Short mmCIF file of C-alpha atoms in Angstrom, two decimals:
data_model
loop_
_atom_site.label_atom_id
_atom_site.label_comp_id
_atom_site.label_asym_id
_atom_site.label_seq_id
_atom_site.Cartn_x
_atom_site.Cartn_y
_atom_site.Cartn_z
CA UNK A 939 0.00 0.00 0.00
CA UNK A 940 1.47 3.11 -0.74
CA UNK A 941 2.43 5.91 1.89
CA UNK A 942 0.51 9.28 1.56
CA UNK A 943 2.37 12.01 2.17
CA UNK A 944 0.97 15.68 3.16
CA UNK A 945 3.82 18.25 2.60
CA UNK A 946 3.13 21.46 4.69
CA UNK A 947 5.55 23.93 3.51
CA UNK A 948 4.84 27.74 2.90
CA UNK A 949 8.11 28.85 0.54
CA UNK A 950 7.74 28.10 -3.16
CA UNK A 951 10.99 27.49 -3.89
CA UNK A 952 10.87 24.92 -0.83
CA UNK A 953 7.80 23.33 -2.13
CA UNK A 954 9.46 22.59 -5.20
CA UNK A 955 11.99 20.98 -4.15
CA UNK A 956 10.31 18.72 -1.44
CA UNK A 957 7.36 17.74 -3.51
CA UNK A 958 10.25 16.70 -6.32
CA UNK A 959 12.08 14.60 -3.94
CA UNK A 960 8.78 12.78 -2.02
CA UNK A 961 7.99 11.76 -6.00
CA UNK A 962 10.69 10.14 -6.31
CA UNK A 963 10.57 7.92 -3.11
CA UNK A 964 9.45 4.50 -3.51
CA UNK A 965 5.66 3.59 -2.88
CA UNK A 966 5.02 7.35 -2.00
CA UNK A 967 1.71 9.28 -3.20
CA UNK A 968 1.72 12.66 -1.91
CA UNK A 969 -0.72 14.43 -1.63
CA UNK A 970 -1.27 18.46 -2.90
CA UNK A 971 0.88 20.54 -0.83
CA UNK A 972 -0.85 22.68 1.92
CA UNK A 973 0.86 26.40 2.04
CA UNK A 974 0.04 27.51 6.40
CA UNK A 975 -0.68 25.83 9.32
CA UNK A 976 -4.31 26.57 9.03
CA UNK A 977 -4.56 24.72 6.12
CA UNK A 978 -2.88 21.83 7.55
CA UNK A 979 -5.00 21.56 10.50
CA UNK A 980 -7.93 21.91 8.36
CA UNK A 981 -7.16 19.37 5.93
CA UNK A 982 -6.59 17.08 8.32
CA UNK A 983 -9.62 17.85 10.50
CA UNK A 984 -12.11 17.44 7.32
CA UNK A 985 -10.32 13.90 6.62
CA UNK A 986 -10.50 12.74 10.19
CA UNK A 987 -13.59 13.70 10.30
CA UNK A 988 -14.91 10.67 7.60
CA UNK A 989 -12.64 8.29 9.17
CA UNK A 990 -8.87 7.88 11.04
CA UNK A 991 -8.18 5.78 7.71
CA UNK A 992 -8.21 8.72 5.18
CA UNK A 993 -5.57 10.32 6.78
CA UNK A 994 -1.88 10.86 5.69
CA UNK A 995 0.97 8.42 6.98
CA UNK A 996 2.77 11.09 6.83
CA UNK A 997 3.01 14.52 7.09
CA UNK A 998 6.57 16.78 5.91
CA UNK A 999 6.53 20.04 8.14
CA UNK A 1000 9.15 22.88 6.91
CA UNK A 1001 10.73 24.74 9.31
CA UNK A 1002 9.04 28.64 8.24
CA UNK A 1003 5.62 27.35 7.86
CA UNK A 1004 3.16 29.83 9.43
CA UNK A 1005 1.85 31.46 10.89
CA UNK A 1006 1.95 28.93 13.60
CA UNK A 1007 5.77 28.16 14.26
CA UNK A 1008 6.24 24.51 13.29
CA UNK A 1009 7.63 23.18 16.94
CA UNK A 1010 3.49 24.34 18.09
CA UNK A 1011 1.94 23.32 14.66
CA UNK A 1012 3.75 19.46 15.35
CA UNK A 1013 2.32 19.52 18.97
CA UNK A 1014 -1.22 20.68 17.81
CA UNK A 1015 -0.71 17.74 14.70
CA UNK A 1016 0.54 15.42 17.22
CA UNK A 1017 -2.17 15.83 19.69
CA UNK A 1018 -5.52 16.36 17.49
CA UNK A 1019 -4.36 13.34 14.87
CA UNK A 1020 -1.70 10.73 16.76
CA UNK A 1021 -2.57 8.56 13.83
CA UNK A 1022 -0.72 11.00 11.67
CA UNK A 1023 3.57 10.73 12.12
CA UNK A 1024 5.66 14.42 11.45
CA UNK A 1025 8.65 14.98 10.21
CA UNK A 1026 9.93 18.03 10.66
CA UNK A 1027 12.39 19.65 7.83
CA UNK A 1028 14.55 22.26 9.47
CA UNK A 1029 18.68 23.61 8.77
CA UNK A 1030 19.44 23.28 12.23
CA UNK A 1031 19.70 19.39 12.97
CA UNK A 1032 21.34 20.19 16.08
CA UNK A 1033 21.10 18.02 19.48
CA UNK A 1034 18.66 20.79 20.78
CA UNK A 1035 16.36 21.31 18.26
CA UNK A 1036 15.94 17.57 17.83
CA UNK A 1037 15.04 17.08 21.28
CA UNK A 1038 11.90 20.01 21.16
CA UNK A 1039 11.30 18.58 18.07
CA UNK A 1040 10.61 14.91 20.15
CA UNK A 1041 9.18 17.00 22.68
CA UNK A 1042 6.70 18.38 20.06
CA UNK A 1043 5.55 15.08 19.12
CA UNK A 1044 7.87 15.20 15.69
CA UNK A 1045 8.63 11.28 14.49
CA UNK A 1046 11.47 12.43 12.99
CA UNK A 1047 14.04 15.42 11.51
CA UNK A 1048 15.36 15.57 8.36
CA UNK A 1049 17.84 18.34 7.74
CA UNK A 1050 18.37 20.76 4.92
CA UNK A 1051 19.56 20.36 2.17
CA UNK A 1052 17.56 17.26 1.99
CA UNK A 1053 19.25 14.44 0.94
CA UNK A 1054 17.08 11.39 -0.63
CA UNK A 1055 18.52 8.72 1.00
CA UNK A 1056 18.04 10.49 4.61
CA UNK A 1057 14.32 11.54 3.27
CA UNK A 1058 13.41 8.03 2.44
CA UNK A 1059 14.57 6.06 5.38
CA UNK A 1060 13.26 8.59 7.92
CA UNK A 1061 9.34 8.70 5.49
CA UNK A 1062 9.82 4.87 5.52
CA UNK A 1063 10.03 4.32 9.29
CA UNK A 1064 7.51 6.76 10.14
CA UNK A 1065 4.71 5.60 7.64
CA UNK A 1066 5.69 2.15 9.46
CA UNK A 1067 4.92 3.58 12.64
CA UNK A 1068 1.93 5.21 11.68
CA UNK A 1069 0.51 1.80 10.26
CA UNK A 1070 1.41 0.21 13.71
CA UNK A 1071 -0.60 3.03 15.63
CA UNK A 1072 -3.79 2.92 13.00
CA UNK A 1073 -3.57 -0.94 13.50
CA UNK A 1074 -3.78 -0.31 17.53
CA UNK A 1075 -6.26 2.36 17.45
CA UNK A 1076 -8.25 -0.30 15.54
CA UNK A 1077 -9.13 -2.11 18.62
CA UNK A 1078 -10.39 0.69 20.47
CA UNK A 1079 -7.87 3.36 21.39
CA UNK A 1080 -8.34 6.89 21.85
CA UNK A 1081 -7.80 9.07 19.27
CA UNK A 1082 -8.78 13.21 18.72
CA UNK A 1083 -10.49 12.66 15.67
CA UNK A 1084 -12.70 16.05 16.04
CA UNK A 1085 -12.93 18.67 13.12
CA UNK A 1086 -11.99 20.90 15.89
CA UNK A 1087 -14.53 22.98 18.15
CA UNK A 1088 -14.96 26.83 17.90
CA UNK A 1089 -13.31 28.16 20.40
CA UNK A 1090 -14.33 31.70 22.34
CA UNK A 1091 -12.03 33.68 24.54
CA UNK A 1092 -14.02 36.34 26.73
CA UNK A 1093 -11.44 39.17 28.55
CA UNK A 1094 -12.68 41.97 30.29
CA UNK A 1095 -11.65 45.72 29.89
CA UNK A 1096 -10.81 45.88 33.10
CA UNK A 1097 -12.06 44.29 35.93
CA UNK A 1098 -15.73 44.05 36.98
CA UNK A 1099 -17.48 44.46 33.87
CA UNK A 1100 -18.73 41.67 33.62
CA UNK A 1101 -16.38 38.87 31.22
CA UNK A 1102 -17.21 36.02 33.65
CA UNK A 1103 -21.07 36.38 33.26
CA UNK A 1104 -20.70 36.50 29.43
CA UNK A 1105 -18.34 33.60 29.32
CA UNK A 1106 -20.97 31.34 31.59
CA UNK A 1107 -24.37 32.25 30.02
CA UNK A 1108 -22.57 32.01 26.40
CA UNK A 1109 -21.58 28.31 28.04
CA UNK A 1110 -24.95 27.78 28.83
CA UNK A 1111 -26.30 28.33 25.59
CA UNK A 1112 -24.10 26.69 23.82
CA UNK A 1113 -25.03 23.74 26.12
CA UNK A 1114 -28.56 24.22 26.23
CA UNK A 1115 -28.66 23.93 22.39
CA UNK A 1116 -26.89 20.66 21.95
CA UNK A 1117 -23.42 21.19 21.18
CA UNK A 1118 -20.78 19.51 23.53
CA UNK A 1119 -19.40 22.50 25.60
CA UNK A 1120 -16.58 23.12 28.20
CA UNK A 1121 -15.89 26.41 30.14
CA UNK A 1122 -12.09 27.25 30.76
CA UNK A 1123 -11.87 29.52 33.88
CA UNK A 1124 -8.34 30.86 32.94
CA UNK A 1125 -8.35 33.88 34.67
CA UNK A 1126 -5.38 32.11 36.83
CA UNK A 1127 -5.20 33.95 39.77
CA UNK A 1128 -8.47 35.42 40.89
CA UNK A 1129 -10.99 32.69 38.57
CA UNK A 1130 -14.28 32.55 39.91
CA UNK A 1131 -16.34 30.64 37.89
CA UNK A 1132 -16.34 27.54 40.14
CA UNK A 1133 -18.38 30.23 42.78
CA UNK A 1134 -20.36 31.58 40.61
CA UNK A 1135 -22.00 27.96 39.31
CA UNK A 1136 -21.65 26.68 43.30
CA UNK A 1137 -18.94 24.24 42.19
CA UNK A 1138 -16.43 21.98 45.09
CA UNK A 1139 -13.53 20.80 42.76
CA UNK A 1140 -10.29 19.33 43.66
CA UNK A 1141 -8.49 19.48 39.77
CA UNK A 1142 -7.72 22.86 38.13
CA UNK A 1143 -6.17 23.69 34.58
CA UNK A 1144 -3.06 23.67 36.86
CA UNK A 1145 -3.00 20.10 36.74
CA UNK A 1146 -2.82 20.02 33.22
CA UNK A 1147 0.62 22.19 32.75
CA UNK A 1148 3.16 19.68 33.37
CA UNK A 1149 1.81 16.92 31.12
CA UNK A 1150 3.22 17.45 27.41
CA UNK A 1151 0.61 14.23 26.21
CA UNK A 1152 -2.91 15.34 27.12
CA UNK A 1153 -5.10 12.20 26.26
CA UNK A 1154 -8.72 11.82 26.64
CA UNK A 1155 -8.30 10.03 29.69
CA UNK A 1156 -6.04 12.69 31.27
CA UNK A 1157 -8.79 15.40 30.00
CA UNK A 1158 -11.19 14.07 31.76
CA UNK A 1159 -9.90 13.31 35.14
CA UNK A 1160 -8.47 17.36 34.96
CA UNK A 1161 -12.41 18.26 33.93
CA UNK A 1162 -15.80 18.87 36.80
CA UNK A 1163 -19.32 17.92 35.18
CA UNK A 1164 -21.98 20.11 36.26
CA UNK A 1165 -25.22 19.62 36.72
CA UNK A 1166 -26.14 21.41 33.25
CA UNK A 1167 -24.02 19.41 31.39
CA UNK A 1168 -21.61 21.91 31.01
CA UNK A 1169 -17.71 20.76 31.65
CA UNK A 1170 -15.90 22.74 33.46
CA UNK A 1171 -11.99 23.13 33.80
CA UNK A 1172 -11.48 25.59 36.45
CA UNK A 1173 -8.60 27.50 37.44
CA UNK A 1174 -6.41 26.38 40.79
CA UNK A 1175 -8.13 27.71 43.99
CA UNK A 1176 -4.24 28.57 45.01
CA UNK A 1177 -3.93 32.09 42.83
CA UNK A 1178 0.07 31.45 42.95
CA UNK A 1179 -0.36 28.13 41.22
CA UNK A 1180 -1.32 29.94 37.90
CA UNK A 1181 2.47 30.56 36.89
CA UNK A 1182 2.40 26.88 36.15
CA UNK A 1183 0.68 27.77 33.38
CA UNK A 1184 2.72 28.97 30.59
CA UNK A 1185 1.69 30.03 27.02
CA UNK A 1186 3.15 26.58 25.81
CA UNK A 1187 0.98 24.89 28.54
CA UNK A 1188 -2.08 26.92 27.73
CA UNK A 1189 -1.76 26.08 23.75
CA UNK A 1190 -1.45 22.48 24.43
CA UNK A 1191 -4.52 22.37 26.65
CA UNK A 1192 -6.55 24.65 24.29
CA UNK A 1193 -5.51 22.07 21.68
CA UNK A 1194 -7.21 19.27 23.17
CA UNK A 1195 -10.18 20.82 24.02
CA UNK A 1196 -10.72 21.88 20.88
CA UNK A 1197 -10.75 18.11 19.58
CA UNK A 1198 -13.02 17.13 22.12
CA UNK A 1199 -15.55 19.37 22.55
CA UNK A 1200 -17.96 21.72 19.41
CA UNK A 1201 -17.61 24.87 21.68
CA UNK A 1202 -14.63 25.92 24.08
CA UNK A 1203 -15.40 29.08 26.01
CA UNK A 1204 -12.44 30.76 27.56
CA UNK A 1205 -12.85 33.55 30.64
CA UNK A 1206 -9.46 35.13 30.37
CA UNK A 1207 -10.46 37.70 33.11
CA UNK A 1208 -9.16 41.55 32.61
CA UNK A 1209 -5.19 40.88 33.38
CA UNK A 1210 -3.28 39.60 30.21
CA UNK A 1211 -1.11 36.53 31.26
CA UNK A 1212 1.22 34.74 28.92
CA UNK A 1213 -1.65 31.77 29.40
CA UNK A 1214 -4.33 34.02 28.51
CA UNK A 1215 -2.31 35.81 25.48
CA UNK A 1216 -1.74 32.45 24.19
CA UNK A 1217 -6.01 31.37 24.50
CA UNK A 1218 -6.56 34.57 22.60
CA UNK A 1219 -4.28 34.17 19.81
CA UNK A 1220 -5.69 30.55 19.10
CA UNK A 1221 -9.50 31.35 19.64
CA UNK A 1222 -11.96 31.60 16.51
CA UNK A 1223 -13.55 34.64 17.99
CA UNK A 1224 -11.99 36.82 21.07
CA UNK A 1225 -14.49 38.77 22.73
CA UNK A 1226 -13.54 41.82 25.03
CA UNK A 1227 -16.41 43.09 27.31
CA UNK A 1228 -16.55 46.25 28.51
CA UNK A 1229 -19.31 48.70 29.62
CA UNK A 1230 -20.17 52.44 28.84
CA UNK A 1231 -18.52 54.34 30.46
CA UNK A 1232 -15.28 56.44 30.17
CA UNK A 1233 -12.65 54.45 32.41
CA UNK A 1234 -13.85 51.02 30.98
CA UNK A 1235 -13.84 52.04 26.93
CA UNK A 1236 -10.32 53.55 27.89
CA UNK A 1237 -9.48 50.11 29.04
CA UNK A 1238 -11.14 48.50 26.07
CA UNK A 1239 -8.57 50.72 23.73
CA UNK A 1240 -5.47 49.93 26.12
CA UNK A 1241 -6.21 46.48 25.50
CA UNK A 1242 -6.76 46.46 21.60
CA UNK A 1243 -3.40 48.26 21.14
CA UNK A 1244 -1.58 45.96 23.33
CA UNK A 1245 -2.82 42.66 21.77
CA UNK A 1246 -2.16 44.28 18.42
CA UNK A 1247 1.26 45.66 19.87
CA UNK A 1248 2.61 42.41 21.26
CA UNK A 1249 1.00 40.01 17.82
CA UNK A 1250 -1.40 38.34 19.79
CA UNK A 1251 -4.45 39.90 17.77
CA UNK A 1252 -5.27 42.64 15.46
CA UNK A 1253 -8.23 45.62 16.45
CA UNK A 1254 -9.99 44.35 13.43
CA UNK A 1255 -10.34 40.46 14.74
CA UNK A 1256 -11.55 41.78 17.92
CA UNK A 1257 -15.26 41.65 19.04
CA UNK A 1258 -16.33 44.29 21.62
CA UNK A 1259 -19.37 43.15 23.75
CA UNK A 1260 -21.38 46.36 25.54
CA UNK A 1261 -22.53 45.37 28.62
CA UNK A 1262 -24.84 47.30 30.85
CA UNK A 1263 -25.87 49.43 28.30
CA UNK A 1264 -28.77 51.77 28.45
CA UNK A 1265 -30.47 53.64 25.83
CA UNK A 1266 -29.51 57.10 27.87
CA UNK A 1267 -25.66 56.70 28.46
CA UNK A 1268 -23.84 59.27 26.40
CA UNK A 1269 -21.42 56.51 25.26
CA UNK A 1270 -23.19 54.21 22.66
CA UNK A 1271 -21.83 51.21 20.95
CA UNK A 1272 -20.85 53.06 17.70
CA UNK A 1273 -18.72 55.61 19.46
CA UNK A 1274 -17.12 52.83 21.42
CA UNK A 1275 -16.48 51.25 17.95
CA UNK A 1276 -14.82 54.36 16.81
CA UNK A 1277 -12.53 54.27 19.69
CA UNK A 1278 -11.36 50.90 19.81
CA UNK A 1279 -11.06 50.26 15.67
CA UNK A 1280 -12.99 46.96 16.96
CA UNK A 1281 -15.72 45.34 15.51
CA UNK A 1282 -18.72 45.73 18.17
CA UNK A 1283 -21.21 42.60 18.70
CA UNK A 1284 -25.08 43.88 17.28
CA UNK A 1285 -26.11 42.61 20.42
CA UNK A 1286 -25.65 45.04 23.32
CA UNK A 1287 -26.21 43.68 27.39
CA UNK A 1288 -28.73 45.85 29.11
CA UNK A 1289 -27.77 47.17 32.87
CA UNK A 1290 -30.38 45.11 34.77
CA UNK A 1291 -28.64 44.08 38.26
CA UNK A 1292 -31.67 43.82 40.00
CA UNK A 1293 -31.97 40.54 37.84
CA UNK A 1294 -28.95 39.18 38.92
CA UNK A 1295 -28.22 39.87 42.35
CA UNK A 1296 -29.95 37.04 44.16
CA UNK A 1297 -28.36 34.10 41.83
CA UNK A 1298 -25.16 36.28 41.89
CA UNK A 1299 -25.53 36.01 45.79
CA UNK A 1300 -26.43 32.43 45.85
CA UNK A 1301 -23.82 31.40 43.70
CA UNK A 1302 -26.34 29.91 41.08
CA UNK A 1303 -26.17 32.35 38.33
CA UNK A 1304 -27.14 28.62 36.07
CA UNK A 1305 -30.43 29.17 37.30
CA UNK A 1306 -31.25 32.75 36.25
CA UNK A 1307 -34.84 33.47 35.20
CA UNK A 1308 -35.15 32.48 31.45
CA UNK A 1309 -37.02 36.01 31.27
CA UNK A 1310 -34.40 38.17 32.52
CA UNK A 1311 -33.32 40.56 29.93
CA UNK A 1312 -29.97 39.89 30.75
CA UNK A 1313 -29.84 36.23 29.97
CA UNK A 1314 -31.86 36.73 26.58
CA UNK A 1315 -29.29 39.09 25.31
CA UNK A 1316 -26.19 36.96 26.34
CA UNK A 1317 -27.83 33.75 24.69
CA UNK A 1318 -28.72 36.28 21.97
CA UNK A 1319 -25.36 37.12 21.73
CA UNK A 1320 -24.39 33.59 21.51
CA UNK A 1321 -26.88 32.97 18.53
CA UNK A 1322 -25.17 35.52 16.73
CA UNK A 1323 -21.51 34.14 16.97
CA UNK A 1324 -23.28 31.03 16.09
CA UNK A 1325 -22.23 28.80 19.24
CA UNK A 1326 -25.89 27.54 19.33
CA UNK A 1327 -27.29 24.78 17.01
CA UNK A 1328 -30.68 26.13 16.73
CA UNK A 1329 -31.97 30.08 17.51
CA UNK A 1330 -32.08 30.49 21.07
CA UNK A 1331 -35.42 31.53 21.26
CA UNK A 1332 -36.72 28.57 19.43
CA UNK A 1333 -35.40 26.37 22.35
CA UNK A 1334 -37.77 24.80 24.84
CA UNK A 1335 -40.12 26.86 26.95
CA UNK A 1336 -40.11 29.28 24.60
CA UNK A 1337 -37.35 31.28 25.68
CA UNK A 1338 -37.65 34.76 23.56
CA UNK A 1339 -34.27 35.57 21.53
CA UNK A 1340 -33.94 39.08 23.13
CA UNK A 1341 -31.56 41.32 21.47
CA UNK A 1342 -30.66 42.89 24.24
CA UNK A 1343 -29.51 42.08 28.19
CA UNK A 1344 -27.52 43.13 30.86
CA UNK A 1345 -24.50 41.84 32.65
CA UNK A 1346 -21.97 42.13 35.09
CA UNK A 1347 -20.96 38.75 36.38
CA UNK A 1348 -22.90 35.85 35.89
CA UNK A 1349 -26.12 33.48 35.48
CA UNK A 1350 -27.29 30.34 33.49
CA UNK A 1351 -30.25 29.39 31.49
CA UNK A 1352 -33.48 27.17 33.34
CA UNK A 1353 -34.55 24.25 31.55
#
């Protein structure tokens, strides 16, 4: 049986040349060459996603693929698709590199300039390696074989406006409407959604940072089910144990949650951590919540610029959420869209505490009236970033769609 090969390399002149040379290997069919690591992990998502079987033996990784660098696109490969052995191309072959490129997940290194003989021994041992593995996986092994969920960071402007709340109830809904959901609490020191949804838990994402292979198993020992359904991985009830997690940490874990679950919400609280940078350079959508007033759409504007200052995320790719917005505030969404060079969700959170105090209080903010204002605008909100599998408002008990809602910290949908 032949051995299919997926080049990922983003340099034409370096496509060339490795396409020519895996052509000329014997009992090799690769496969189109994908250009970026987005189009790597999507190729291989939509093929895993009809069966383990239609996926390459092999993929070749070049060193300046992008945008991702190639040590995290051969972890994120190596995690999502096991079935699938890497080889990573690269001009340093040196001790080091070879070692993060184990570390990675990488099968093997070739180095540059290739040579054919080097190219077909290492493809040849790896394609038998990745027969071996499809052959065990066979008889009932885990495997990520997700297309990959959509995955949500929610930061606040600063604190106290109200990024928790969003994160939960867009949770909720997301939950409520079908789709297999988990809720990250990594806001690392000063997390609260545990209190919020009245949660005892002994794991944390903390116990998840020193572990480089995150299997299903592992996952789910680290993760709390609650009562909604919702899963919950929560961060360490010891603030100082957050420095365990690292940006590297926080990529891997965001990685496997992806493959496991349709939606991953993220509450990256209002303080940027290397964790939290590294949740909202990954996500699909990053939300950043703030409320109308002065001090907090300053904050909004300090944020934007540093995301876009340190690469993390560009104005443009940033959704602002408007929470506890009323129709007489001076400050209304489109100003606040002038100032930030964001885009600004339709959907605006009105200022309705009343509504929320008593769950807030109680710690239950899962069981919030379905016909608080509040909660209809965040699952609203949720409809319109299309986390939910059917309109919200459609789902049962006739729970109206609301375009609008309030928010400052928290709440849940009934039943």
């Amino acid at each position: 049986m032949p051995t299919r090969i997926l080049p990922a390399v983003g340099d034409a002149d370096a496509v060339r040349s490795v396409t020519t040379l895996l052509s000329q290997l014997p009992d090799a069919e690769p496969v189109a060459p994908v250009v970026d690591s987005t189009q790597l992990v999507d190729t291989l998502a939509r093929l895993a996603a009809e069966s383990v079987d239609e996926l390459p033996e092999v993929v070749v990784v070049h060193e300046r693929i992008g945008p991702v660098p190639a040590l995290e696109l051969i972890r994120e490969v190596a995690l999502r698709f096991p079935a699938v052995g890497v080889i990573l191309v690269t001009s340093d072959a040196g001790p080091g590199l070879f070692q993060a490129a184990m570390d990675s997940g990488a099968r093997g290194l070739v180095a540059l300039p290739l040579s054919y003989e080097e190219l077909a021994n290492r493809v040849q041992a790896v394609a038998q390696w990745s027969v071996g593995v499809r052959r065990h996986l066979g008889h009932g092994g885990d495997v990520f074989t997700g297309v990959g969920g959509t995955v949500v960071t929610v930061s606040g402007a600063k604190g106290g406006v109200g990024a928790t709340l969003a994160a939960v109830q867009l949770a909720l809904a997301s939950q409520a409407s079908g789709r297999s959901t988990v809720l990250v609490d990594m806001d690392l020191q000063t997390g609260d959604v545990a209190s919020y949804l009245d949660v005892q838990f002994r794991r944390s994402v903390a116990d998840l940072a020193a572990i480089t292979d995150i299997s299903p198993r592992v996952l789910a020992d680290a993760l709390f089910r609650h009562d909604t359904g919702l899963a919950l991985l929560l961060a360490p009830g010891e603030g100082e144990r957050g420095e365990e997690v690292t940006d590297r940490a926080a990529r891997q874990i965001v990685s496997a949650l992806r493959s496991r679950y349709e939606t991953v919400v993220i509450d990256c609280g209002a303080q940027l951590s290397g964790a939290g940078a590294a949740a909202v350079e990954m996500a699909d959508t990053a939300l950043l919540v703030t409320t109308p007033d002065v001090v907090a759409v300053r904050g909004a504007k300090r944020t934007v610029r540093m995301w876009d200052r340190l690469q993390i995320r560009k104005a443009e790719e940033t959704t602002v959420v408007v929470n506890r917005h009323t129709r007489s505030t001076e400050i209304q969404p489109p100003l606040i869209q002038r100032i930030t060079g964001t885009t600004v969700a339709a959907t605006a959170v009105p200022a309705n505490f009343k509504e929320l105090q008593a769950v807030v209080d109680a710690g239950r903010v899962h069981e919030l009236d379905s016909r608080s204002a509040v909660k209809q605008a965040l699952w609203g909100l949720a409809g319109e970033l299309g986390l939910v599998k059917a309109p919200v408002g459609e789902r049962k008990g006739g729970r109206p769609r609301g375009d609008r809602g309030s928010g400052s910290l928290r709440r849940r949908r009934d039943g």
